[in-house]
Structures are given as C-alpha cells and as structure tokens.
Short mmCIF file of C-alpha atoms and ligand atoms in Angstrom, two decimals:
data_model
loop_
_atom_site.label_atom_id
_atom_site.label_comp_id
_atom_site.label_asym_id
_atom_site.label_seq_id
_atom_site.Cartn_x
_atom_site.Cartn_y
_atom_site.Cartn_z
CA UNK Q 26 105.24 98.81 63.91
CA UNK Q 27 108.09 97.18 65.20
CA UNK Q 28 110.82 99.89 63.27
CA UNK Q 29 108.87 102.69 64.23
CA UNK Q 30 109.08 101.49 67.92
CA UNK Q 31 112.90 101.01 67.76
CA UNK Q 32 113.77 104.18 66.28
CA UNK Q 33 111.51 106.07 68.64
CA UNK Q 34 113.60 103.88 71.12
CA UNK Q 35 116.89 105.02 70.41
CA UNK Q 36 116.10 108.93 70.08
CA UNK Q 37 114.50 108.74 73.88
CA UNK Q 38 117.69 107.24 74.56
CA UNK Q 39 120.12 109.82 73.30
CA UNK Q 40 117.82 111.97 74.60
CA UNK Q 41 117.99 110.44 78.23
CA UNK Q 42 121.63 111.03 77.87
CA UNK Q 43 121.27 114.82 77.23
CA UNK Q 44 118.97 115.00 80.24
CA UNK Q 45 121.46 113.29 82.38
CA UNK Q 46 124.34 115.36 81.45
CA UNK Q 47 122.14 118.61 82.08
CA UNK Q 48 121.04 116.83 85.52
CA UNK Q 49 124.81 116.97 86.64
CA UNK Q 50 125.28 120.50 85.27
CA UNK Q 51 121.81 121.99 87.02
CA UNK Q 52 122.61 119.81 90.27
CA UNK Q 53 126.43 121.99 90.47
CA UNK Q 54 124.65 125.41 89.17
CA UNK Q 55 121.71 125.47 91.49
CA UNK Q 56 120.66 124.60 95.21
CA UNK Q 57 117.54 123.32 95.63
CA UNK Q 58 115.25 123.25 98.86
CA UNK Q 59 113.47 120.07 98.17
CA UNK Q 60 114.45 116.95 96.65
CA UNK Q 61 112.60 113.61 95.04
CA UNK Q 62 114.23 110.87 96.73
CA UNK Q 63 112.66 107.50 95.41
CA UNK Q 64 109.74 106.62 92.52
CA UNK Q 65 107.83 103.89 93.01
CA UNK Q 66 105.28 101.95 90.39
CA UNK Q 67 102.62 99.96 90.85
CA UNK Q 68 101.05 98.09 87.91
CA UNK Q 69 97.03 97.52 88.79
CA UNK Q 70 94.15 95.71 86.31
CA UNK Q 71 92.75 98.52 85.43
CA UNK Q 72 95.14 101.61 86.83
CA UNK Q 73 98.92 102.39 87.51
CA UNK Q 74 100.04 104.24 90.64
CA UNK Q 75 103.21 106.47 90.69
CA UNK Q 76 104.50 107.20 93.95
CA UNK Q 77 106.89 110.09 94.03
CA UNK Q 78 108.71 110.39 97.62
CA UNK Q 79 110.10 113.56 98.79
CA UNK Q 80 111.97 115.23 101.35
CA UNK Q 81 109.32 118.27 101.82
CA UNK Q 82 105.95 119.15 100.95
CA UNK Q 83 105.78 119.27 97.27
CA UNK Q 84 104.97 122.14 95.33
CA UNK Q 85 104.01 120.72 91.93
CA UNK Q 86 101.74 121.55 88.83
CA UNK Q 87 101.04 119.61 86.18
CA UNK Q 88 99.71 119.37 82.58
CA UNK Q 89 99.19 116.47 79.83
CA UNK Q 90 100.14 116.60 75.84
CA UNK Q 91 99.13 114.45 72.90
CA UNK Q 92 100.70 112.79 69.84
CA UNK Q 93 102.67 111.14 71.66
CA UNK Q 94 100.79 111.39 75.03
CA UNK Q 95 102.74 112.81 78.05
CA UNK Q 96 101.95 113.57 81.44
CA UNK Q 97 104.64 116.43 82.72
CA UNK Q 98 105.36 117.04 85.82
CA UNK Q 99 106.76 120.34 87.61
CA UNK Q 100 108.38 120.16 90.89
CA UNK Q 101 109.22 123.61 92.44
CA UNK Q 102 112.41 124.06 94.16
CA UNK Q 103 113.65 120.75 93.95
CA UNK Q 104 116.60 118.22 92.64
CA UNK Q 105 116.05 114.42 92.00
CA UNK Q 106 118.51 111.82 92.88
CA UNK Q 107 116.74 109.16 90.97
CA UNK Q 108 117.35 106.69 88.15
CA UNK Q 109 114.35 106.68 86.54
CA UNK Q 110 115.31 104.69 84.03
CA UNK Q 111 114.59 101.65 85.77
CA UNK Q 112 111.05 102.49 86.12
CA UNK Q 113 108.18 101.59 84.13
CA UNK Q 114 109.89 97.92 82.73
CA UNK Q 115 107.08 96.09 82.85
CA UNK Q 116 104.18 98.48 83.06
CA UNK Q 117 101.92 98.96 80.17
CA UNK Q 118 100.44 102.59 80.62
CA UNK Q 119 103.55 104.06 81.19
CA UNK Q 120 106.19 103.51 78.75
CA UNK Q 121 109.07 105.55 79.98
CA UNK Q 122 109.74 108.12 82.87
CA UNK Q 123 112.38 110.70 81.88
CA UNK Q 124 113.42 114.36 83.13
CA UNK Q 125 113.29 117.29 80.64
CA UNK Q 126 114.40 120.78 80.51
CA UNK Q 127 113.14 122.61 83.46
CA UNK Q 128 110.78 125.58 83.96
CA UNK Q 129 113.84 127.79 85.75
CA UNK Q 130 117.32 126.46 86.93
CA UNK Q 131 115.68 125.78 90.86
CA UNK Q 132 112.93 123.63 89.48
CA UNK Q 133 112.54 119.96 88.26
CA UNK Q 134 110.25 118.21 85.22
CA UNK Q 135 109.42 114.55 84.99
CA UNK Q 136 108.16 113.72 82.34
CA UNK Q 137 106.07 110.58 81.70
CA UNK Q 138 105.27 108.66 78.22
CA UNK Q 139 102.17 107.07 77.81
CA UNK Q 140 100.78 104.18 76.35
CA UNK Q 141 97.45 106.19 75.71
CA UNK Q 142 95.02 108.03 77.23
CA UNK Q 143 94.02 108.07 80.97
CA UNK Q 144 91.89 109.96 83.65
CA UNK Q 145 94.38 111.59 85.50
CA UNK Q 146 94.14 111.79 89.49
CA UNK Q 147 97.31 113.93 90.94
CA UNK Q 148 97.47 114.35 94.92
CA UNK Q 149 100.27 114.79 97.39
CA UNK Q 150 99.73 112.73 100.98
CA UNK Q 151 101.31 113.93 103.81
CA UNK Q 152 103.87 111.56 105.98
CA UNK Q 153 102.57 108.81 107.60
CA UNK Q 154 104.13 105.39 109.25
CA UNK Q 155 107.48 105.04 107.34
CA UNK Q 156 106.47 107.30 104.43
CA UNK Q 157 107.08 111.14 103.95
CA UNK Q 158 105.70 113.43 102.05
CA UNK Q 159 104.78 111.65 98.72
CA UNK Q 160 103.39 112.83 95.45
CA UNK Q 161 101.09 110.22 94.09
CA UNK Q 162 99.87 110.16 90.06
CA UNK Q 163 97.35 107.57 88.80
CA UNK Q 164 96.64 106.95 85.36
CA UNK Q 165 93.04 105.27 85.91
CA UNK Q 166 91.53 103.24 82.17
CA UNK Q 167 88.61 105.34 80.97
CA UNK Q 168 87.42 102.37 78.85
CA UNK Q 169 84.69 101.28 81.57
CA UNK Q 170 85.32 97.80 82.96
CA UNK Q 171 83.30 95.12 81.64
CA UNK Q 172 81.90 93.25 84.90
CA UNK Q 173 84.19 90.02 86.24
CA UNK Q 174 80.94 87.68 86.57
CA UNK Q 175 78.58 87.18 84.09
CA UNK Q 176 75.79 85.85 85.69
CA UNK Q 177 73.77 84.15 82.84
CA UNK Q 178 71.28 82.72 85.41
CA UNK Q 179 70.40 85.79 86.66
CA UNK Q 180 67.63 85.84 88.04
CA UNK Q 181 66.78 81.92 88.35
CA UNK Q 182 69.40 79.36 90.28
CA UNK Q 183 72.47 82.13 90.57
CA UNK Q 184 75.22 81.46 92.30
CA UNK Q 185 75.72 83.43 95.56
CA UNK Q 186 78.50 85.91 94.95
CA UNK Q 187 81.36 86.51 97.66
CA UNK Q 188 83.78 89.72 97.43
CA UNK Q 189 87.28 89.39 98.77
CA UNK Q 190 89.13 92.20 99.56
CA UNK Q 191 92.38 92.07 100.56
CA UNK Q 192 93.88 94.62 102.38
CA UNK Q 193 96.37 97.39 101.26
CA UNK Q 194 98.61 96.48 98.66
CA UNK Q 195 100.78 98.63 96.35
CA UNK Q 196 103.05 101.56 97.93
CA UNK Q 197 100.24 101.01 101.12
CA UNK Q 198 102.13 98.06 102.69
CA UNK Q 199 99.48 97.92 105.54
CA UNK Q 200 101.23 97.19 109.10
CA UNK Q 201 104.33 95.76 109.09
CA UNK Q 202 105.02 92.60 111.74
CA UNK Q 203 106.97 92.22 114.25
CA UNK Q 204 109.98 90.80 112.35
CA UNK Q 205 109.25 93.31 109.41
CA UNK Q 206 106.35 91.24 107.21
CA UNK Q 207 103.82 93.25 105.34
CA UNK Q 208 100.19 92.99 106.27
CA UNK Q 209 99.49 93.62 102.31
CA UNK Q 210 101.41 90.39 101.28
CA UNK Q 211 99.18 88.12 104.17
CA UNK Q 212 95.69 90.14 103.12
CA UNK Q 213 96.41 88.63 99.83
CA UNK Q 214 98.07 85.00 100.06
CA UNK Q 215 94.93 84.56 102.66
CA UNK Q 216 92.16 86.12 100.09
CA UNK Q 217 93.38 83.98 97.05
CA UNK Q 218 93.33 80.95 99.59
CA UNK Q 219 89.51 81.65 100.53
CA UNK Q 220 88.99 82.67 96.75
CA UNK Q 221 89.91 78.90 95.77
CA UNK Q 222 88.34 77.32 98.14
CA UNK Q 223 85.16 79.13 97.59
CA UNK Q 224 84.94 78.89 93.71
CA UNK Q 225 85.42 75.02 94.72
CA UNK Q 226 81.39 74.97 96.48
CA UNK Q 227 78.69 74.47 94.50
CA UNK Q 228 76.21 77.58 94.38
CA UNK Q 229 79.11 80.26 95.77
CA UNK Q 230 81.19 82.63 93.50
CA UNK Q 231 84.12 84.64 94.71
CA UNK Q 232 85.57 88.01 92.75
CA UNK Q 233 88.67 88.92 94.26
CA UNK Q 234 88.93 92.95 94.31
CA UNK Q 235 92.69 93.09 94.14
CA UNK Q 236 94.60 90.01 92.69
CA UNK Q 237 98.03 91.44 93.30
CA UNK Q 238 100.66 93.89 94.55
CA UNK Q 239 98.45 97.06 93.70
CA UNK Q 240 96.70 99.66 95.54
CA UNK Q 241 92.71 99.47 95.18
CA UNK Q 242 90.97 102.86 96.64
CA UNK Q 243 88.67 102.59 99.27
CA UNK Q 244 85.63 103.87 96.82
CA UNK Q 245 86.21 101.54 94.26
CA UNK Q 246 85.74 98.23 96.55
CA UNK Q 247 81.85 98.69 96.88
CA UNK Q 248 81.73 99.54 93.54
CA UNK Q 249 83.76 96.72 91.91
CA UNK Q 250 81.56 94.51 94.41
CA UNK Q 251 78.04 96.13 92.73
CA UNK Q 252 79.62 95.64 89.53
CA UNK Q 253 80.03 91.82 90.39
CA UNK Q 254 76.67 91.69 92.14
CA UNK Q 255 77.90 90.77 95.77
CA UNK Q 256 76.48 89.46 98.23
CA UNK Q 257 78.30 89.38 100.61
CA UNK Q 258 82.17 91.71 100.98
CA UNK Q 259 84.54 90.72 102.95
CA UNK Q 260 87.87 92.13 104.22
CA UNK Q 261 90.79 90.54 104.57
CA UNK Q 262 93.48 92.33 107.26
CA UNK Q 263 95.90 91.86 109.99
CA UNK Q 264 95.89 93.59 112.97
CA UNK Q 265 98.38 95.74 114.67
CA UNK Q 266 99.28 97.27 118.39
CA UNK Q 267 102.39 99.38 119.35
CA UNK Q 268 102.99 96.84 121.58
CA UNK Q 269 103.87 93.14 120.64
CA UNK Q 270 101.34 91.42 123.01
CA UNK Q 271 97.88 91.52 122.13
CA UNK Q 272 97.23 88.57 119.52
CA UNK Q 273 93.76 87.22 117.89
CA UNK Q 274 91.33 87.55 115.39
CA UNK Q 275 88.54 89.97 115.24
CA UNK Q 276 85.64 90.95 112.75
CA UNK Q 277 84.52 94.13 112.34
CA UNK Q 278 81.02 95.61 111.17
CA UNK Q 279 79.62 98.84 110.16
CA UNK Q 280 78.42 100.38 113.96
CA UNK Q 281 75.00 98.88 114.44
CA UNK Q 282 72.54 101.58 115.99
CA UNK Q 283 69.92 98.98 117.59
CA UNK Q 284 70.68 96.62 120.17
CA UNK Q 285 71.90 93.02 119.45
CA UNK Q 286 68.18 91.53 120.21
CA UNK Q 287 66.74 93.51 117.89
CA UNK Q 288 68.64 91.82 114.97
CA UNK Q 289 66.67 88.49 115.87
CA UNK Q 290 63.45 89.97 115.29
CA UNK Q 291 64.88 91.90 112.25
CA UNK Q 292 66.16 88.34 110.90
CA UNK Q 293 63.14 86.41 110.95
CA UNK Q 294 60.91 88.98 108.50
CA UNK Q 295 64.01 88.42 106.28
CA UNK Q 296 62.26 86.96 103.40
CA UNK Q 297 59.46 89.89 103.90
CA UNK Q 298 62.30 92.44 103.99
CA UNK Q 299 64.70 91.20 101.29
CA UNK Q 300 61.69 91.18 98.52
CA UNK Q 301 60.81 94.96 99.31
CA UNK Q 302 64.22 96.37 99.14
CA UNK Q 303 64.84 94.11 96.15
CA UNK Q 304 63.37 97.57 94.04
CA UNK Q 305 64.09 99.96 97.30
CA UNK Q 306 66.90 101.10 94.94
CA UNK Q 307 64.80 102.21 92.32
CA UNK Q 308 62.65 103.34 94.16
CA UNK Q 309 64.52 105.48 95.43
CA UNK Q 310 65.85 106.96 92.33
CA UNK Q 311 62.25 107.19 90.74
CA UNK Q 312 60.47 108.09 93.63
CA UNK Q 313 59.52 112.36 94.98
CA UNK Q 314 58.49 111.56 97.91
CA UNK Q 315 61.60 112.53 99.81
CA UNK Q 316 59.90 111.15 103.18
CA UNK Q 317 59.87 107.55 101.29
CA UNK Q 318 63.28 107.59 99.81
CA UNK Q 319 65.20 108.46 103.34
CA UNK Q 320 62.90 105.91 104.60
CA UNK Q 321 63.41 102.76 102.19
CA UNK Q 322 67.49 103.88 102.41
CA UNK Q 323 67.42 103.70 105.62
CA UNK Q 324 66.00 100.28 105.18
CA UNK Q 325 68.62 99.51 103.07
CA UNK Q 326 71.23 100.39 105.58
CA UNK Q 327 69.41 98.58 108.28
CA UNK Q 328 68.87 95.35 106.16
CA UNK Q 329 72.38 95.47 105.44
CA UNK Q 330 73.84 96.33 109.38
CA UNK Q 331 72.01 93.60 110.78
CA UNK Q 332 73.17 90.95 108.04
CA UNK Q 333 76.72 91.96 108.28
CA UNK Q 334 76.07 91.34 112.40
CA UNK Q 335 74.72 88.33 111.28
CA UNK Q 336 77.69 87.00 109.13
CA UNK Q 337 79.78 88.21 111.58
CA UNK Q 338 78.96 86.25 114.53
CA UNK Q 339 79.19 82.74 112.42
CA UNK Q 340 82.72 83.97 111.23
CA UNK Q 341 83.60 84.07 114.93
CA UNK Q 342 82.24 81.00 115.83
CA UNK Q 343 84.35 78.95 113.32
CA UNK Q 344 87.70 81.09 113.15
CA UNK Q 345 87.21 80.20 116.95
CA UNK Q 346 87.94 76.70 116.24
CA UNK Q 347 91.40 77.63 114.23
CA UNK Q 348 92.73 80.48 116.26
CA UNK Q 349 92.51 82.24 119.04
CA UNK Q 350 90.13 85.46 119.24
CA UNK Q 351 90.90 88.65 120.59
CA UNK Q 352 87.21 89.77 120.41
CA UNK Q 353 84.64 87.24 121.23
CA UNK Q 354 81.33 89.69 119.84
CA UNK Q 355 81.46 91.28 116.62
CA UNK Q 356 83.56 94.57 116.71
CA UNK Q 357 81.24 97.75 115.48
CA UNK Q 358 83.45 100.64 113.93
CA UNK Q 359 82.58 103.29 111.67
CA UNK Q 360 85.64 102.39 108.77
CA UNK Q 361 85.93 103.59 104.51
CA UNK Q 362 86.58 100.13 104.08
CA UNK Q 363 82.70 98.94 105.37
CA UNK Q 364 80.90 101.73 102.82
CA UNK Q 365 79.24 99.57 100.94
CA UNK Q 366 75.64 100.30 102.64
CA UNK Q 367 73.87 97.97 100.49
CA UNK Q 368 75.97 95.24 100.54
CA UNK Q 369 76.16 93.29 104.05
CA UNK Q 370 80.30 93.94 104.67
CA UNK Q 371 82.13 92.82 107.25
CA UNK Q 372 86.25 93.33 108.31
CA UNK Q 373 87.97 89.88 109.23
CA UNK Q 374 91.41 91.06 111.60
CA UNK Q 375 92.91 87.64 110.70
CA UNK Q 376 95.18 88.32 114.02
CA UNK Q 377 98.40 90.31 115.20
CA UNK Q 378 101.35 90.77 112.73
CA UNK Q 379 102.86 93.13 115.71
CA UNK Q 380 102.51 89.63 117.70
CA UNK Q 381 105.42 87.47 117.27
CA UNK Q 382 103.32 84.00 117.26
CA UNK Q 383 101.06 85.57 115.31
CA UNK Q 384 103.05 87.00 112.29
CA UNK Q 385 104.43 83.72 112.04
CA UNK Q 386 101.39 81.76 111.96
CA UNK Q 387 99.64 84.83 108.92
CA UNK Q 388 102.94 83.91 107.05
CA UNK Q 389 102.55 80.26 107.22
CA UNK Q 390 100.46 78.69 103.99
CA UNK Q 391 99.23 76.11 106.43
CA UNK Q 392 97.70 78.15 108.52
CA UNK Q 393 95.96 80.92 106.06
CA UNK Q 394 94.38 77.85 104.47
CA UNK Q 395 93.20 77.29 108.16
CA UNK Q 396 91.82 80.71 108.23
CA UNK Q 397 90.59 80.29 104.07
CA UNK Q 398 88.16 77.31 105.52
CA UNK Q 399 87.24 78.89 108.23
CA UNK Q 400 85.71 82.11 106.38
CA UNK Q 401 84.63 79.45 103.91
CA UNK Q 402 82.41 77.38 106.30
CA UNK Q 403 80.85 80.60 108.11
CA UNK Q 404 79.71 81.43 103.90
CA UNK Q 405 78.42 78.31 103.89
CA UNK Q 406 76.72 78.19 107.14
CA UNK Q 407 75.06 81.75 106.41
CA UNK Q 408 74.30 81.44 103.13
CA UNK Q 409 72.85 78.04 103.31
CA UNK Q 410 70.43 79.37 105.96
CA UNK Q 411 69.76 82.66 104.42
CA UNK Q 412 70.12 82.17 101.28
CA UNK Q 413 69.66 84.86 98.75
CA UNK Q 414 66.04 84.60 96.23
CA UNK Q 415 66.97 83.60 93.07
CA UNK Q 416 69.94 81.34 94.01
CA UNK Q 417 70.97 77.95 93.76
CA UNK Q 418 71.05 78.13 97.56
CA UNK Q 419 67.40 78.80 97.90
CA UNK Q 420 66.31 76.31 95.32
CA UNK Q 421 67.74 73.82 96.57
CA UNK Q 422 66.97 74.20 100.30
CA UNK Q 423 69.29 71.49 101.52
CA UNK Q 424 68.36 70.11 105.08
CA UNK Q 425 70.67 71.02 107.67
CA UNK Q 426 71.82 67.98 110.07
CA UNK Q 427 73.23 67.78 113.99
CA UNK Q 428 75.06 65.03 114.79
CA UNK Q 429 74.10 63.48 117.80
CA UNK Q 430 75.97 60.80 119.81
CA UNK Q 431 76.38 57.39 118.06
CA UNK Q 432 75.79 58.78 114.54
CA UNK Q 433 78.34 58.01 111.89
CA UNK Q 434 78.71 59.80 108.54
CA UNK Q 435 77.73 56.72 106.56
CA UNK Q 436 74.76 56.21 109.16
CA UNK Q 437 73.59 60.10 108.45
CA UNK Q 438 74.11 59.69 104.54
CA UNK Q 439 71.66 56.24 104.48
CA UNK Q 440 69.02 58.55 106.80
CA UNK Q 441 69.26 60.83 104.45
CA UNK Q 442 69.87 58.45 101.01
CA UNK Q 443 72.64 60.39 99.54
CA UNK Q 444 75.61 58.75 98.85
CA UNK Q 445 78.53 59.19 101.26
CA UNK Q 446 81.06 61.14 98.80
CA UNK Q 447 78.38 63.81 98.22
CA UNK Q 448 77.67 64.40 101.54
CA UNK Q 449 81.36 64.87 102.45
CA UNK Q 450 81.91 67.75 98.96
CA UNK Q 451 78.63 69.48 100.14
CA UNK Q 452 80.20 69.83 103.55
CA UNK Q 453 84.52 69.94 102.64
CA UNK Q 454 85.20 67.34 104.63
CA UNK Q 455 88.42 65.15 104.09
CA UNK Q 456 88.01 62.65 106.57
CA UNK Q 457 84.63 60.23 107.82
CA UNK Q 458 85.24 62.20 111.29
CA UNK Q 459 82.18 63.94 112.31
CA UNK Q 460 81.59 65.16 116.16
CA UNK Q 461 78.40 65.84 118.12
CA UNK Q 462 76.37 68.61 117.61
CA UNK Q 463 78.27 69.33 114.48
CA UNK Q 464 76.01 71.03 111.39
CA UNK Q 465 76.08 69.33 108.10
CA UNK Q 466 74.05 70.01 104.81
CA UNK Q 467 72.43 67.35 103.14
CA UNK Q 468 72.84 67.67 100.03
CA UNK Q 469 69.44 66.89 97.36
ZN1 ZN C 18 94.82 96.50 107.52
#
C-alpha cells in the first residue's frame, strides 16, 4: 500500500511541475476575462466544502471520472493565480487539487483527486458581505450516517435530548465584530460550553450539529436533530447592526399565528396533545384522508410554535440575570434556520458582536460559560416541568421548591430528606447561597 502511494506521489508531482510550467506559458499566450483568485477548504464530519473565489460570475461545467476518482472542473474564460498545492493537507476526501490541460487556450481546469466516491453538489453564490462571486463544490459521504445517540432506553426512562447548533462556520464566517471577530468562532466556543454543561445533568443529552470550523446547511440541522431524536434545537448566534450601538441578547421563534394567551390554554392539554401527535406522523403518512393529514400537521406545527414560545420565554428570564436583553418578549421571525416544524426550535442572539462591549464579553470564556448556564438552567427549568413521556424527567417527577425568606439550603434539603450535595448537582449550584423566590428541584 504504502509503495504504491509513494510512487503515485511522485508522478502527480512531476506532473504538477508540467502544469505549472504550462500555467506560465498559457498566462503570457492568452488574456483571460475572469480569474480564480483564492480556494478555500473546509474539512466537515461527514462532507468537505471547496470554495472557489472569483473575480466574475463563473461560467463553469463539470464532470467526474473513476479509477482513480476525479472531479474536473472547467472554468470559461478565466486564469488562476493560485497555489493549489497547499490545499487539501489535511483533508481526507480530497487528496490533491491540481490544474490540467485546458479545454481551449482562454479556459481553465482544476482538477480534484479523490479519496472515493461522493454525491456531488456544484453551485456558484453570488457576492455577499466580504465575499464575491464564489464557486462552491461539496463532496457530501453517501454512506448514510449512523445516528450520534443511541438511545437504548427508548422508550422507558430516556434521556431528554438537546440539539446545539452553532451558527455559521466554514467559508460562512457569520458577522464579523466590531474589532474584526467572527460570529462563527463565538456560535461555537459558546455551543461546546452549553454542550458540557448539559451532558453533565442527569436525564439531558446534548448532540452538537457542528463540532468545528465547517459549514452545516440549513436542511441538514432538522434532520441531523430527527436523526438524534431532539427535543428540543437550539441556535446559537450573535447579533449584528450597521451601527455599533444596539447591544443584548434576543431569542427568536418560528412566527406564532395565535396570540400569546392562547399558548396558556394550549399548554395545559399538553399531556392530551403530546400523546396524539406522538403517531400524528404516521398518521400522516398512512392516512387518505387529506382533510386529516393537513389537520394533524397542522397540529404538529402548532404543538411545536407554542413550545418553542414556551422555551423561549424561560431562556429570557435567566439570560436576563447574566446579560443585558435587547428584546424583553420572544422575537417571532420566519428564518431557514427554525424549519424544523416538529421539533420545538428556538434562535438564542447571544448579543452584539457589532457592539464593542459586547464582542468583548462573546469572546471572553468567562462569560460564554455565563451564557452556557444560563441556556442550561432555562433546559432544566422547561424540561423539568414539561417533561417529555418516556423520560427520566417524567419518571422521576422531582418536586419543584421556592425559597422563601429564612430558608437555608440545608433547612430545604432536611424538609425534603435528601442530602445536601444532591440537592446542590440536581440544581448546579457551587455555593450554599440560595435567594428568595428562587426555584429548585428536589431531587428523589
Ligand atoms: Zn448568525
């Protein structure tokens, strides 16, 4: 294996050589219109993401060989002032990106060598932010994913299972801050903090949907969550304004139809509700009555609107408590990123990176963890008093406690004859400082 590799090695080398001296030649002979400026590669889990950038529109066509497998590329009208031998170091679909001998002296082919065999997606995306036109290639697995969580109880004492998305990532940096940080590197550093702290509570799960610096597409998020069996997706992002003053946190849901009072009444048939769309979804596939299936996925929708609204509004109430809000009320937008219509989703604007104070505080560990046990809290608060049938959370049906003046945390654990150390895990707390009117779960 290892010979064959080598020699393979050194005639793509030579051969690099020839291309380069026939680069220089074709560059003198011929004037091209458009040129490819950069490459950029992203290395994802299950996909890799090649981001051509160029001056002009591209005019391109494509086509893929076997034995060895090649994806080439043909740019019309164009030159390339790119090393692209650099590219494709550490990736393990792509093994080497190399020009070849043209289609006509005004045209340019990139070729790229493949580990194996991939569903192909090809695109060009017009300028946006400070991008211009781009080509973009992905190379997507075809082996289909095995799911991240096994849930071996699955039906009896499961744990409740919490998506994290975190925003952008990849050659989609997100906004950029105020002194020039990427929203995509906070989205993440915050999502892996929440992740940890999460997978730390008994009865809670957490799948994070991109684990580093890749680009996940906006369908794939609610599917990856199905896949895991969410129950709840959340968002991770940083806001943004053209201006550097407006700071704060936000959460955003999918655009509720009915007015907030009706989610009250919706709420408290929740166990009634949850137990018939359990099987809405096959249902729906099984069922010919087209009258029934628009109305149970409607249902669906619903159910889900009014728990995201739900989740939502305790998010707020404890990111409250560790920064400052720039919308008090859940924010309802129509956004890709909140598709998911039968998951409850909701968007969490962790605050301004166009805001000076802001960016600093998204970039400081400190204060993500801040934000991490904030989000972490609200998932505990929610879940504990919804929690899902079939889960830990429901078996165990844990008491809920407010403090009232003169109580102490030893006092409440005595009350409640659980020892003191539990009572402090079940509810994250560090210290024995408790305040009044503050929740805690007793444990069983
Ligand atoms: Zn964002």
């Amino acid at each position: 294996m290892k010979t064959a590799l080598l020699s393979s090695k050194l005639l793509t080398s030579s051969f690099i050589v020839l291309c380069i001296l026939f680069v220089a030649v074709n560059s003198v002979k011929a004037h091209a219109s458009n040129s490819i400026e950069s490459v950029r590669l992203w290395s994802a889990p299950s996909s890799t993401r090649v981001v051509f950038d160029l001056k002009d529109k591209p005019d391109y066509s494509f086509f893929s060989l076997r034995s060895p497998n090649r994806l080439v590329i043909d740019f019309g009208d164009s030159q390339a002032q790119v090393d692209f031998k650099k590219l494709a170091r550490s990736d393990h679909r792509v093994k080497k990106v190399r020009t070849s001998t043209p289609k006509n002296k005004k045209s340019k082919r990139v070729v790229l060598e493949l580990e194996g065999t991939y569903k192909l997606v090809v695109f060009p995306l017009a300028p946006t932010g400070q991008y211009g036109h781009r080509l973009v290639v992905e190379l997507h697995d075809t082996a289909k994913p095995k799911p991240v969580v096994k849930n071996k109880k699955a039906d009896e004492n499961r744990d409740v299972v919490i998506a994290i998305v975190a925003g952008h990532g990849g050659d989609d940096p997100g906004s950029i801050g105020y002194k020039g940080s990427y929203e995509k590197h906070v989205t993440l550093a915050i999502a892996k903090k929440l992740a940890a702290q999460l997978n730390k509570k008994n009865g809670l799960k957490a799948v994070l949907i991109r684990t580093g610096d890749y680009f996940v597409r906006h369908e794939r998020k609610p599917r990856m969550a199905r896949e895991n069996k969410a129950d709840l997706l959340i968002s991770i992002h940083a806001d943004a304004f053209t201006s550097p003053q407006p700071n704060g946190a936000s959460v955003l849901v999918q655009s509720a139809r009915r007015a907030n009072s009706e989610f009250t009444k919706v709420i408290a048939n929740r166990e009634k509700e949850s137990q018939l769309l359990g099987g809405a979804g096959e249902i729906i596939k099984n069922t010919q009555d087209d009258n029934l299936a628009v109305i149970l996925a409607d249902m669906t929708k619903e159910f889900t609107t009014q728990s995201s609204y739900m989740f939502a509004t305790e998010a707020l109430k404890e990111l409250k408590k560790v920064t400052k809000l720039h919308k008090t009320k859940p924010v309802g937008l129509s956004l890709a990123v909140l598709t998911a219509q039968d998951i409850p989703s909701v968007l969490i604007e962790t605050g301004f990176i166009s805001n000076p104070k802001d960016e600093k505080n998204l970039n400081n560990p400190a204060h993500q963890k801040k934000l991490a046990t904030a989000i972490t809290r609200s998932i505990q608060n929610y879940f504990n008093r919804y929690p899902p049938k079939g889960s830990l959370l429901a078996s165990k049906n844990m008491p809920v406690h407010s403090v009232v003046n003169g109580e102490s945390l030893s006092l409440i654990a005595q009350r409640y004859n659980v020892s003191l150390s539990a009572l402090k895990k079940e509810n994250g707390l560090k210290s024995n400082i408790i305040h009044v009117g503050q929740k805690l779960t007793i444990p069983k």
